[in-house]
Amino acid sequence: SGTRREELLLEEGTLKMVWTMRRMLSAVGTNEGIELLLNRLAKSESNAQFLATLTKQAAAES
């Protein structure tokens, strides 16, 4: 099935951060998006920290 039901799997705060990450990645090119992800993942100690840094960056840019 192609139905995405991630709202049932993730907490609301985490889900909002994931959506923010997707919006950021859709705004840049494929290669730039991959580089952004790899750089941020390498600097993060956890998934939560990774998502938080992306959310902070998105807030600063808007």
N, CA, C, O and CB atoms as a CASP TS submission, in Angstrom:
PFRMAT TS
TARGET T0000
AUTHOR 0000-0000-0000
METHOD Language model
MODEL 1
PARENT N/A
ATOM      1  N   SER     1       0.838  -1.187   0.000  1.00  0.00           N
ATOM      2  CA  SER     1       0.000   0.000   0.000  1.00  0.00           C
ATOM      3  C   SER     1       0.877   1.243   0.000  1.00  0.00           C
ATOM      4  O   SER     1       1.943   1.255   0.616  1.00  0.00           O
ATOM      5  CB  SER     1      -0.950   0.002   1.213  1.00  0.00           C
ATOM      6  N   GLY     2       0.441   2.264  -0.674  1.00  0.00           N
ATOM      7  CA  GLY     2       1.184   3.512  -0.732  1.00  0.00           C
ATOM      8  C   GLY     2       0.743   4.512   0.311  1.00  0.00           C
ATOM      9  O   GLY     2       1.209   5.652   0.309  1.00  0.00           O
ATOM     10  N   THR     3      -0.139   4.113   1.198  1.00  0.00           N
ATOM     11  CA  THR     3      -0.639   5.040   2.208  1.00  0.00           C
ATOM     12  C   THR     3       0.388   5.216   3.310  1.00  0.00           C
ATOM     13  O   THR     3       0.835   4.251   3.929  1.00  0.00           O
ATOM     14  CB  THR     3      -1.968   4.545   2.792  1.00  0.00           C
ATOM     15  N   ARG     4       0.748   6.453   3.539  1.00  0.00           N
ATOM     16  CA  ARG     4       1.715   6.771   4.589  1.00  0.00           C
ATOM     17  C   ARG     4       0.931   7.158   5.835  1.00  0.00           C
ATOM     18  O   ARG     4       0.129   8.091   5.797  1.00  0.00           O
ATOM     19  CB  ARG     4       2.694   7.925   4.149  1.00  0.00           C
ATOM     20  N   ARG     5       1.153   6.456   6.930  1.00  0.00           N
ATOM     21  CA  ARG     5       0.444   6.737   8.179  1.00  0.00           C
ATOM     22  C   ARG     5       1.444   7.012   9.291  1.00  0.00           C
ATOM     23  O   ARG     5       1.320   6.492  10.400  1.00  0.00           O
ATOM     24  CB  ARG     5      -0.481   5.560   8.564  1.00  0.00           C
ATOM     25  N   GLU     6       2.424   7.827   8.981  1.00  0.00           N
ATOM     26  CA  GLU     6       3.477   8.098   9.947  1.00  0.00           C
ATOM     27  C   GLU     6       2.968   8.829  11.182  1.00  0.00           C
ATOM     28  O   GLU     6       3.612   8.781  12.231  1.00  0.00           O
ATOM     29  CB  GLU     6       4.565   8.902   9.299  1.00  0.00           C
ATOM     30  N   GLU     7       1.820   9.508  11.079  1.00  0.00           N
ATOM     31  CA  GLU     7       1.276  10.182  12.256  1.00  0.00           C
ATOM     32  C   GLU     7       0.902   9.189  13.349  1.00  0.00           C
ATOM     33  O   GLU     7       0.762   9.566  14.513  1.00  0.00           O
ATOM     34  CB  GLU     7       0.059  11.012  11.871  1.00  0.00           C
ATOM     35  N   LEU     8       0.742   7.928  12.979  1.00  0.00           N
ATOM     36  CA  LEU     8       0.463   6.889  13.968  1.00  0.00           C
ATOM     37  C   LEU     8       1.747   6.333  14.584  1.00  0.00           C
ATOM     38  O   LEU     8       1.706   5.691  15.634  1.00  0.00           O
ATOM     39  CB  LEU     8      -0.337   5.759  13.329  1.00  0.00           C
ATOM     40  N   LEU     9       2.873   6.575  13.939  1.00  0.00           N
ATOM     41  CA  LEU     9       4.145   6.021  14.394  1.00  0.00           C
ATOM     42  C   LEU     9       5.005   7.017  15.163  1.00  0.00           C
ATOM     43  O   LEU     9       5.803   6.624  16.014  1.00  0.00           O
ATOM     44  CB  LEU     9       4.914   5.510  13.221  1.00  0.00           C
ATOM     45  N   LEU    10       4.845   8.306  14.867  1.00  0.00           N
ATOM     46  CA  LEU    10       5.724   9.324  15.442  1.00  0.00           C
ATOM     47  C   LEU    10       4.949  10.265  16.349  1.00  0.00           C
ATOM     48  O   LEU    10       3.759  10.508  16.149  1.00  0.00           O
ATOM     49  CB  LEU    10       6.420  10.116  14.337  1.00  0.00           C
ATOM     50  N   GLU    11       5.644  10.788  17.345  1.00  0.00           N
ATOM     51  CA  GLU    11       5.043  11.802  18.202  1.00  0.00           C
ATOM     52  C   GLU    11       4.867  13.078  17.394  1.00  0.00           C
ATOM     53  O   GLU    11       5.551  13.272  16.390  1.00  0.00           O
ATOM     54  CB  GLU    11       5.912  12.060  19.468  1.00  0.00           C
ATOM     55  N   GLU    12       3.960  13.946  17.817  1.00  0.00           N
ATOM     56  CA  GLU    12       3.634  15.152  17.063  1.00  0.00           C
ATOM     57  C   GLU    12       4.859  16.039  16.820  1.00  0.00           C
ATOM     58  O   GLU    12       5.048  16.533  15.709  1.00  0.00           O
ATOM     59  CB  GLU    12       2.568  15.941  17.794  1.00  0.00           C
ATOM     60  N   GLY    13       5.684  16.244  17.838  1.00  0.00           N
ATOM     61  CA  GLY    13       6.872  17.084  17.682  1.00  0.00           C
ATOM     62  C   GLY    13       7.850  16.513  16.677  1.00  0.00           C
ATOM     63  O   GLY    13       8.391  17.242  15.845  1.00  0.00           O
ATOM     64  N   THR    14       8.078  15.219  16.751  1.00  0.00           N
ATOM     65  CA  THR    14       8.978  14.551  15.808  1.00  0.00           C
ATOM     66  C   THR    14       8.416  14.616  14.397  1.00  0.00           C
ATOM     67  O   THR    14       9.152  14.851  13.438  1.00  0.00           O
ATOM     68  CB  THR    14       9.208  13.086  16.220  1.00  0.00           C
ATOM     69  N   LEU    15       7.133  14.410  14.275  1.00  0.00           N
ATOM     70  CA  LEU    15       6.483  14.452  12.968  1.00  0.00           C
ATOM     71  C   LEU    15       6.639  15.829  12.323  1.00  0.00           C
ATOM     72  O   LEU    15       6.893  15.920  11.122  1.00  0.00           O
ATOM     73  CB  LEU    15       4.999  14.095  13.099  1.00  0.00           C
ATOM     74  N   LYS    16       6.491  16.893  13.100  1.00  0.00           N
ATOM     75  CA  LYS    16       6.662  18.248  12.571  1.00  0.00           C
ATOM     76  C   LYS    16       8.100  18.467  12.101  1.00  0.00           C
ATOM     77  O   LYS    16       8.330  19.113  11.079  1.00  0.00           O
ATOM     78  CB  LYS    16       6.285  19.296  13.638  1.00  0.00           C
ATOM     79  N   MET    17       9.064  17.930  12.848  1.00  0.00           N
ATOM     80  CA  MET    17      10.462  18.071  12.442  1.00  0.00           C
ATOM     81  C   MET    17      10.737  17.312  11.145  1.00  0.00           C
ATOM     82  O   MET    17      11.486  17.791  10.294  1.00  0.00           O
ATOM     83  CB  MET    17      11.394  17.571  13.554  1.00  0.00           C
ATOM     84  N   VAL    18      10.138  16.136  10.989  1.00  0.00           N
ATOM     85  CA  VAL    18      10.307  15.353   9.762  1.00  0.00           C
ATOM     86  C   VAL    18       9.713  16.111   8.578  1.00  0.00           C
ATOM     87  O   VAL    18      10.311  16.147   7.502  1.00  0.00           O
ATOM     88  CB  VAL    18       9.642  13.958   9.901  1.00  0.00           C
ATOM     89  N   TRP    19       8.552  16.711   8.766  1.00  0.00           N
ATOM     90  CA  TRP    19       7.937  17.493   7.687  1.00  0.00           C
ATOM     91  C   TRP    19       8.812  18.690   7.321  1.00  0.00           C
ATOM     92  O   TRP    19       8.961  19.023   6.146  1.00  0.00           O
ATOM     93  CB  TRP    19       6.530  17.972   8.099  1.00  0.00           C
ATOM     94  N   THR    20       9.390  19.335   8.341  1.00  0.00           N
ATOM     95  CA  THR    20      10.290  20.462   8.090  1.00  0.00           C
ATOM     96  C   THR    20      11.491  20.004   7.272  1.00  0.00           C
ATOM     97  O   THR    20      11.903  20.684   6.332  1.00  0.00           O
ATOM     98  CB  THR    20      10.756  21.098   9.418  1.00  0.00           C
ATOM     99  N   MET    21      12.050  18.857   7.628  1.00  0.00           N
ATOM    100  CA  MET    21      13.190  18.314   6.897  1.00  0.00           C
ATOM    101  C   MET    21      12.809  18.058   5.442  1.00  0.00           C
ATOM    102  O   MET    21      13.580  18.379   4.538  1.00  0.00           O
ATOM    103  CB  MET    21      13.693  17.014   7.560  1.00  0.00           C
ATOM    104  N   ARG    22      11.650  17.493   5.208  1.00  0.00           N
ATOM    105  CA  ARG    22      11.212  17.212   3.837  1.00  0.00           C
ATOM    106  C   ARG    22      11.040  18.492   3.027  1.00  0.00           C
ATOM    107  O   ARG    22      11.411  18.545   1.854  1.00  0.00           O
ATOM    108  CB  ARG    22       9.902  16.428   3.850  1.00  0.00           C
ATOM    109  N   ARG    23      10.477  19.522   3.653  1.00  0.00           N
ATOM    110  CA  ARG    23      10.319  20.806   2.955  1.00  0.00           C
ATOM    111  C   ARG    23      11.680  21.390   2.592  1.00  0.00           C
ATOM    112  O   ARG    23      11.865  21.906   1.490  1.00  0.00           O
ATOM    113  CB  ARG    23       9.527  21.807   3.826  1.00  0.00           C
ATOM    114  N   MET    24      12.628  21.310   3.517  1.00  0.00           N
ATOM    115  CA  MET    24      13.974  21.827   3.253  1.00  0.00           C
ATOM    116  C   MET    24      14.615  21.072   2.092  1.00  0.00           C
ATOM    117  O   MET    24      15.217  21.679   1.206  1.00  0.00           O
ATOM    118  CB  MET    24      14.858  21.715   4.515  1.00  0.00           C
ATOM    119  N   LEU    25      14.484  19.765   2.100  1.00  0.00           N
ATOM    120  CA  LEU    25      15.117  18.955   1.057  1.00  0.00           C
ATOM    121  C   LEU    25      14.458  19.165  -0.301  1.00  0.00           C
ATOM    122  O   LEU    25      15.127  19.105  -1.333  1.00  0.00           O
ATOM    123  CB  LEU    25      15.065  17.481   1.432  1.00  0.00           C
ATOM    124  N   SER    26      13.154  19.410  -0.305  1.00  0.00           N
ATOM    125  CA  SER    26      12.477  19.632  -1.584  1.00  0.00           C
ATOM    126  C   SER    26      12.836  20.988  -2.183  1.00  0.00           C
ATOM    127  O   SER    26      12.662  21.206  -3.382  1.00  0.00           O
ATOM    128  CB  SER    26      10.965  19.529  -1.405  1.00  0.00           C
ATOM    129  N   ALA    27      13.337  21.899  -1.348  1.00  0.00           N
ATOM    130  CA  ALA    27      13.686  23.245  -1.817  1.00  0.00           C
ATOM    131  C   ALA    27      15.078  23.314  -2.434  1.00  0.00           C
ATOM    132  O   ALA    27      15.415  24.302  -3.087  1.00  0.00           O
ATOM    133  CB  ALA    27      13.597  24.226  -0.672  1.00  0.00           C
ATOM    134  N   VAL    28      15.886  22.282  -2.237  1.00  0.00           N
ATOM    135  CA  VAL    28      17.248  22.270  -2.781  1.00  0.00           C
ATOM    136  C   VAL    28      17.373  21.134  -3.790  1.00  0.00           C
ATOM    137  O   VAL    28      16.502  20.269  -3.876  1.00  0.00           O
ATOM    138  CB  VAL    28      18.307  22.115  -1.644  1.00  0.00           C
ATOM    139  N   GLY    29      18.446  21.146  -4.540  1.00  0.00           N
ATOM    140  CA  GLY    29      18.684  20.092  -5.514  1.00  0.00           C
ATOM    141  C   GLY    29      19.018  18.768  -4.837  1.00  0.00           C
ATOM    142  O   GLY    29      19.306  18.719  -3.641  1.00  0.00           O
ATOM    143  N   THR    30      18.975  17.715  -5.613  1.00  0.00           N
ATOM    144  CA  THR    30      19.222  16.376  -5.085  1.00  0.00           C
ATOM    145  C   THR    30      20.606  16.260  -4.461  1.00  0.00           C
ATOM    146  O   THR    30      20.739  15.797  -3.328  1.00  0.00           O
ATOM    147  CB  THR    30      19.065  15.341  -6.185  1.00  0.00           C
ATOM    148  N   ASN    31      21.632  16.675  -5.188  1.00  0.00           N
ATOM    149  CA  ASN    31      22.998  16.557  -4.672  1.00  0.00           C
ATOM    150  C   ASN    31      23.200  17.405  -3.429  1.00  0.00           C
ATOM    151  O   ASN    31      23.812  16.958  -2.459  1.00  0.00           O
ATOM    152  CB  ASN    31      24.004  16.959  -5.740  1.00  0.00           C
ATOM    153  N   GLU    32      22.686  18.631  -3.457  1.00  0.00           N
ATOM    154  CA  GLU    32      22.823  19.511  -2.296  1.00  0.00           C
ATOM    155  C   GLU    32      22.082  18.935  -1.087  1.00  0.00           C
ATOM    156  O   GLU    32      22.563  19.024   0.042  1.00  0.00           O
ATOM    157  CB  GLU    32      22.292  20.919  -2.624  1.00  0.00           C
ATOM    158  N   GLY    33      20.923  18.351  -1.329  1.00  0.00           N
ATOM    159  CA  GLY    33      20.157  17.743  -0.249  1.00  0.00           C
ATOM    160  C   GLY    33      20.884  16.568   0.384  1.00  0.00           C
ATOM    161  O   GLY    33      20.889  16.413   1.605  1.00  0.00           O
ATOM    162  N   ILE    34      21.492  15.747  -0.449  1.00  0.00           N
ATOM    163  CA  ILE    34      22.248  14.599   0.060  1.00  0.00           C
ATOM    164  C   ILE    34      23.443  15.073   0.874  1.00  0.00           C
ATOM    165  O   ILE    34      23.723  14.534   1.945  1.00  0.00           O
ATOM    166  CB  ILE    34      22.716  13.695  -1.100  1.00  0.00           C
ATOM    167  N   GLU    35      24.150  16.084   0.367  1.00  0.00           N
ATOM    168  CA  GLU    35      25.296  16.628   1.104  1.00  0.00           C
ATOM    169  C   GLU    35      24.859  17.210   2.443  1.00  0.00           C
ATOM    170  O   GLU    35      25.526  17.010   3.458  1.00  0.00           O
ATOM    171  CB  GLU    35      26.007  17.705   0.271  1.00  0.00           C
ATOM    172  N   LEU    36      23.741  17.929   2.447  1.00  0.00           N
ATOM    173  CA  LEU    36      23.209  18.495   3.685  1.00  0.00           C
ATOM    174  C   LEU    36      22.906  17.393   4.696  1.00  0.00           C
ATOM    175  O   LEU    36      23.294  17.482   5.861  1.00  0.00           O
ATOM    176  CB  LEU    36      21.941  19.317   3.401  1.00  0.00           C
ATOM    177  N   LEU    37      22.210  16.355   4.239  1.00  0.00           N
ATOM    178  CA  LEU    37      21.876  15.242   5.130  1.00  0.00           C
ATOM    179  C   LEU    37      23.123  14.569   5.690  1.00  0.00           C
ATOM    180  O   LEU    37      23.220  14.338   6.895  1.00  0.00           O
ATOM    181  CB  LEU    37      21.026  14.217   4.394  1.00  0.00           C
ATOM    182  N   LEU    38      24.068  14.259   4.825  1.00  0.00           N
ATOM    183  CA  LEU    38      25.274  13.561   5.271  1.00  0.00           C
ATOM    184  C   LEU    38      26.084  14.397   6.255  1.00  0.00           C
ATOM    185  O   LEU    38      26.569  13.879   7.261  1.00  0.00           O
ATOM    186  CB  LEU    38      26.138  13.194   4.075  1.00  0.00           C
ATOM    187  N   ASN    39      26.232  15.695   5.966  1.00  0.00           N
ATOM    188  CA  ASN    39      26.984  16.569   6.873  1.00  0.00           C
ATOM    189  C   ASN    39      26.304  16.679   8.229  1.00  0.00           C
ATOM    190  O   ASN    39      26.960  16.590   9.266  1.00  0.00           O
ATOM    191  CB  ASN    39      27.145  17.959   6.260  1.00  0.00           C
ATOM    192  N   ARG    40      25.001  16.871   8.220  1.00  0.00           N
ATOM    193  CA  ARG    40      24.269  17.010   9.489  1.00  0.00           C
ATOM    194  C   ARG    40      24.260  15.701  10.275  1.00  0.00           C
ATOM    195  O   ARG    40      24.399  15.708  11.498  1.00  0.00           O
ATOM    196  CB  ARG    40      22.827  17.468   9.226  1.00  0.00           C
ATOM    197  N   LEU    41      24.099  14.589   9.583  1.00  0.00           N
ATOM    198  CA  LEU    41      24.106  13.293  10.271  1.00  0.00           C
ATOM    199  C   LEU    41      25.464  13.018  10.908  1.00  0.00           C
ATOM    200  O   LEU    41      25.536  12.492  12.019  1.00  0.00           O
ATOM    201  CB  LEU    41      23.747  12.163   9.292  1.00  0.00           C
ATOM    202  N   ALA    42      26.534  13.372  10.212  1.00  0.00           N
ATOM    203  CA  ALA    42      27.881  13.139  10.738  1.00  0.00           C
ATOM    204  C   ALA    42      28.140  13.954  11.996  1.00  0.00           C
ATOM    205  O   ALA    42      28.899  13.526  12.866  1.00  0.00           O
ATOM    206  CB  ALA    42      28.928  13.473   9.682  1.00  0.00           C
ATOM    207  N   LYS    43      27.518  15.125  12.103  1.00  0.00           N
ATOM    208  CA  LYS    43      27.733  16.005  13.250  1.00  0.00           C
ATOM    209  C   LYS    43      26.762  15.744  14.397  1.00  0.00           C
ATOM    210  O   LYS    43      26.905  16.329  15.471  1.00  0.00           O
ATOM    211  CB  LYS    43      27.618  17.438  12.815  1.00  0.00           C
ATOM    212  N   SER    44      25.787  14.883  14.186  1.00  0.00           N
ATOM    213  CA  SER    44      24.751  14.637  15.195  1.00  0.00           C
ATOM    214  C   SER    44      25.016  13.349  15.956  1.00  0.00           C
ATOM    215  O   SER    44      25.493  12.362  15.395  1.00  0.00           O
ATOM    216  CB  SER    44      23.371  14.579  14.542  1.00  0.00           C
ATOM    217  N   GLU    45      24.699  13.379  17.234  1.00  0.00           N
ATOM    218  CA  GLU    45      24.876  12.187  18.065  1.00  0.00           C
ATOM    219  C   GLU    45      23.635  11.307  18.082  1.00  0.00           C
ATOM    220  O   GLU    45      23.712  10.136  18.455  1.00  0.00           O
ATOM    221  CB  GLU    45      25.234  12.590  19.481  1.00  0.00           C
ATOM    222  N   SER    46      22.488  11.859  17.682  1.00  0.00           N
ATOM    223  CA  SER    46      21.244  11.089  17.686  1.00  0.00           C
ATOM    224  C   SER    46      20.311  11.622  16.603  1.00  0.00           C
ATOM    225  O   SER    46      20.524  12.705  16.058  1.00  0.00           O
ATOM    226  CB  SER    46      20.558  11.151  19.080  1.00  0.00           C
ATOM    227  N   ASN    47      19.284  10.850  16.303  1.00  0.00           N
ATOM    228  CA  ASN    47      18.291  11.297  15.332  1.00  0.00           C
ATOM    229  C   ASN    47      17.577  12.548  15.826  1.00  0.00           C
ATOM    230  O   ASN    47      17.301  13.459  15.045  1.00  0.00           O
ATOM    231  CB  ASN    47      17.277  10.186  15.052  1.00  0.00           C
ATOM    232  N   ALA    48      17.280  12.593  17.113  1.00  0.00           N
ATOM    233  CA  ALA    48      16.589  13.751  17.684  1.00  0.00           C
ATOM    234  C   ALA    48      17.429  15.015  17.523  1.00  0.00           C
ATOM    235  O   ALA    48      16.907  16.074  17.174  1.00  0.00           O
ATOM    236  CB  ALA    48      16.271  13.510  19.172  1.00  0.00           C
ATOM    237  N   GLN    49      18.721  14.901  17.775  1.00  0.00           N
ATOM    238  CA  GLN    49      19.607  16.054  17.623  1.00  0.00           C
ATOM    239  C   GLN    49      19.678  16.473  16.151  1.00  0.00           C
ATOM    240  O   GLN    49      19.672  17.666  15.846  1.00  0.00           O
ATOM    241  CB  GLN    49      21.025  15.729  18.164  1.00  0.00           C
ATOM    242  N   PHE    50      19.745  15.515  15.258  1.00  0.00           N
ATOM    243  CA  PHE    50      19.770  15.794  13.825  1.00  0.00           C
ATOM    244  C   PHE    50      18.534  16.581  13.396  1.00  0.00           C
ATOM    245  O   PHE    50      18.647  17.606  12.724  1.00  0.00           O
ATOM    246  CB  PHE    50      19.867  14.489  13.029  1.00  0.00           C
ATOM    247  N   LEU    51      17.364  16.103  13.781  1.00  0.00           N
ATOM    248  CA  LEU    51      16.127  16.783  13.410  1.00  0.00           C
ATOM    249  C   LEU    51      16.037  18.166  14.042  1.00  0.00           C
ATOM    250  O   LEU    51      15.543  19.106  13.418  1.00  0.00           O
ATOM    251  CB  LEU    51      14.923  15.946  13.820  1.00  0.00           C
ATOM    252  N   ALA    52      16.509  18.291  15.270  1.00  0.00           N
ATOM    253  CA  ALA    52      16.464  19.584  15.957  1.00  0.00           C
ATOM    254  C   ALA    52      17.339  20.615  15.254  1.00  0.00           C
ATOM    255  O   ALA    52      16.945  21.776  15.137  1.00  0.00           O
ATOM    256  CB  ALA    52      16.906  19.430  17.413  1.00  0.00           C
ATOM    257  N   THR    53      18.520  20.213  14.784  1.00  0.00           N
ATOM    258  CA  THR    53      19.390  21.177  14.102  1.00  0.00           C
ATOM    259  C   THR    53      18.784  21.623  12.778  1.00  0.00           C
ATOM    260  O   THR    53      18.916  22.787  12.398  1.00  0.00           O
ATOM    261  CB  THR    53      20.779  20.571  13.864  1.00  0.00           C
ATOM    262  N   LEU    54      18.127  20.718  12.077  1.00  0.00           N
ATOM    263  CA  LEU    54      17.475  21.094  10.828  1.00  0.00           C
ATOM    264  C   LEU    54      16.319  22.048  11.089  1.00  0.00           C
ATOM    265  O   LEU    54      16.115  23.003  10.340  1.00  0.00           O
ATOM    266  CB  LEU    54      16.978  19.852  10.085  1.00  0.00           C
ATOM    267  N   THR    55      15.569  21.791  12.142  1.00  0.00           N
ATOM    268  CA  THR    55      14.437  22.648  12.482  1.00  0.00           C
ATOM    269  C   THR    55      14.915  24.042  12.861  1.00  0.00           C
ATOM    270  O   THR    55      14.307  25.038  12.470  1.00  0.00           O
ATOM    271  CB  THR    55      13.621  22.037  13.630  1.00  0.00           C
ATOM    272  N   LYS    56      16.011  24.116  13.627  1.00  0.00           N
ATOM    273  CA  LYS    56      16.570  25.422  13.999  1.00  0.00           C
ATOM    274  C   LYS    56      17.032  26.180  12.761  1.00  0.00           C
ATOM    275  O   LYS    56      16.825  27.389  12.662  1.00  0.00           O
ATOM    276  CB  LYS    56      17.742  25.251  14.984  1.00  0.00           C
ATOM    277  N   GLN    57      17.653  25.483  11.823  1.00  0.00           N
ATOM    278  CA  GLN    57      18.119  26.123  10.595  1.00  0.00           C
ATOM    279  C   GLN    57      16.933  26.638   9.791  1.00  0.00           C
ATOM    280  O   GLN    57      16.974  27.752   9.269  1.00  0.00           O
ATOM    281  CB  GLN    57      18.956  25.140   9.750  1.00  0.00           C
ATOM    282  N   ALA    58      15.882  25.840   9.687  1.00  0.00           N
ATOM    283  CA  ALA    58      14.702  26.257   8.928  1.00  0.00           C
ATOM    284  C   ALA    58      14.053  27.481   9.558  1.00  0.00           C
ATOM    285  O   ALA    58      13.598  28.378   8.848  1.00  0.00           O
ATOM    286  CB  ALA    58      13.689  25.112   8.840  1.00  0.00           C
ATOM    287  N   ALA    59      14.007  27.524  10.880  1.00  0.00           N
ATOM    288  CA  ALA    59      13.418  28.671  11.574  1.00  0.00           C
ATOM    289  C   ALA    59      14.256  29.924  11.357  1.00  0.00           C
ATOM    290  O   ALA    59      13.714  31.020  11.210  1.00  0.00           O
ATOM    291  CB  ALA    59      13.283  28.381  13.077  1.00  0.00           C
ATOM    292  N   ALA    60      15.565  29.767  11.337  1.00  0.00           N
ATOM    293  CA  ALA    60      16.457  30.907  11.139  1.00  0.00           C
ATOM    294  C   ALA    60      16.352  31.461   9.718  1.00  0.00           C
ATOM    295  O   ALA    60      16.528  32.659   9.497  1.00  0.00           O
ATOM    296  CB  ALA    60      17.901  30.505  11.438  1.00  0.00           C
ATOM    297  N   GLU    61      16.066  30.586   8.762  1.00  0.00           N
ATOM    298  CA  GLU    61      15.986  31.002   7.364  1.00  0.00           C
ATOM    299  C   GLU    61      14.642  31.598   6.998  1.00  0.00           C
ATOM    300  O   GLU    61      14.523  32.265   5.970  1.00  0.00           O
ATOM    301  CB  GLU    61      16.271  29.837   6.470  1.00  0.00           C
ATOM    302  N   SER    62      13.630  31.371   7.815  1.00  0.00           N
ATOM    303  CA  SER    62      12.299  31.895   7.465  1.00  0.00           C
ATOM    304  C   SER    62      12.001  33.214   8.117  1.00  0.00           C
ATOM    305  O   SER    62      10.923  33.773   7.915  1.00  0.00           O
ATOM    306  CB  SER    62      11.235  30.913   7.847  1.00  0.00           C
TER
END
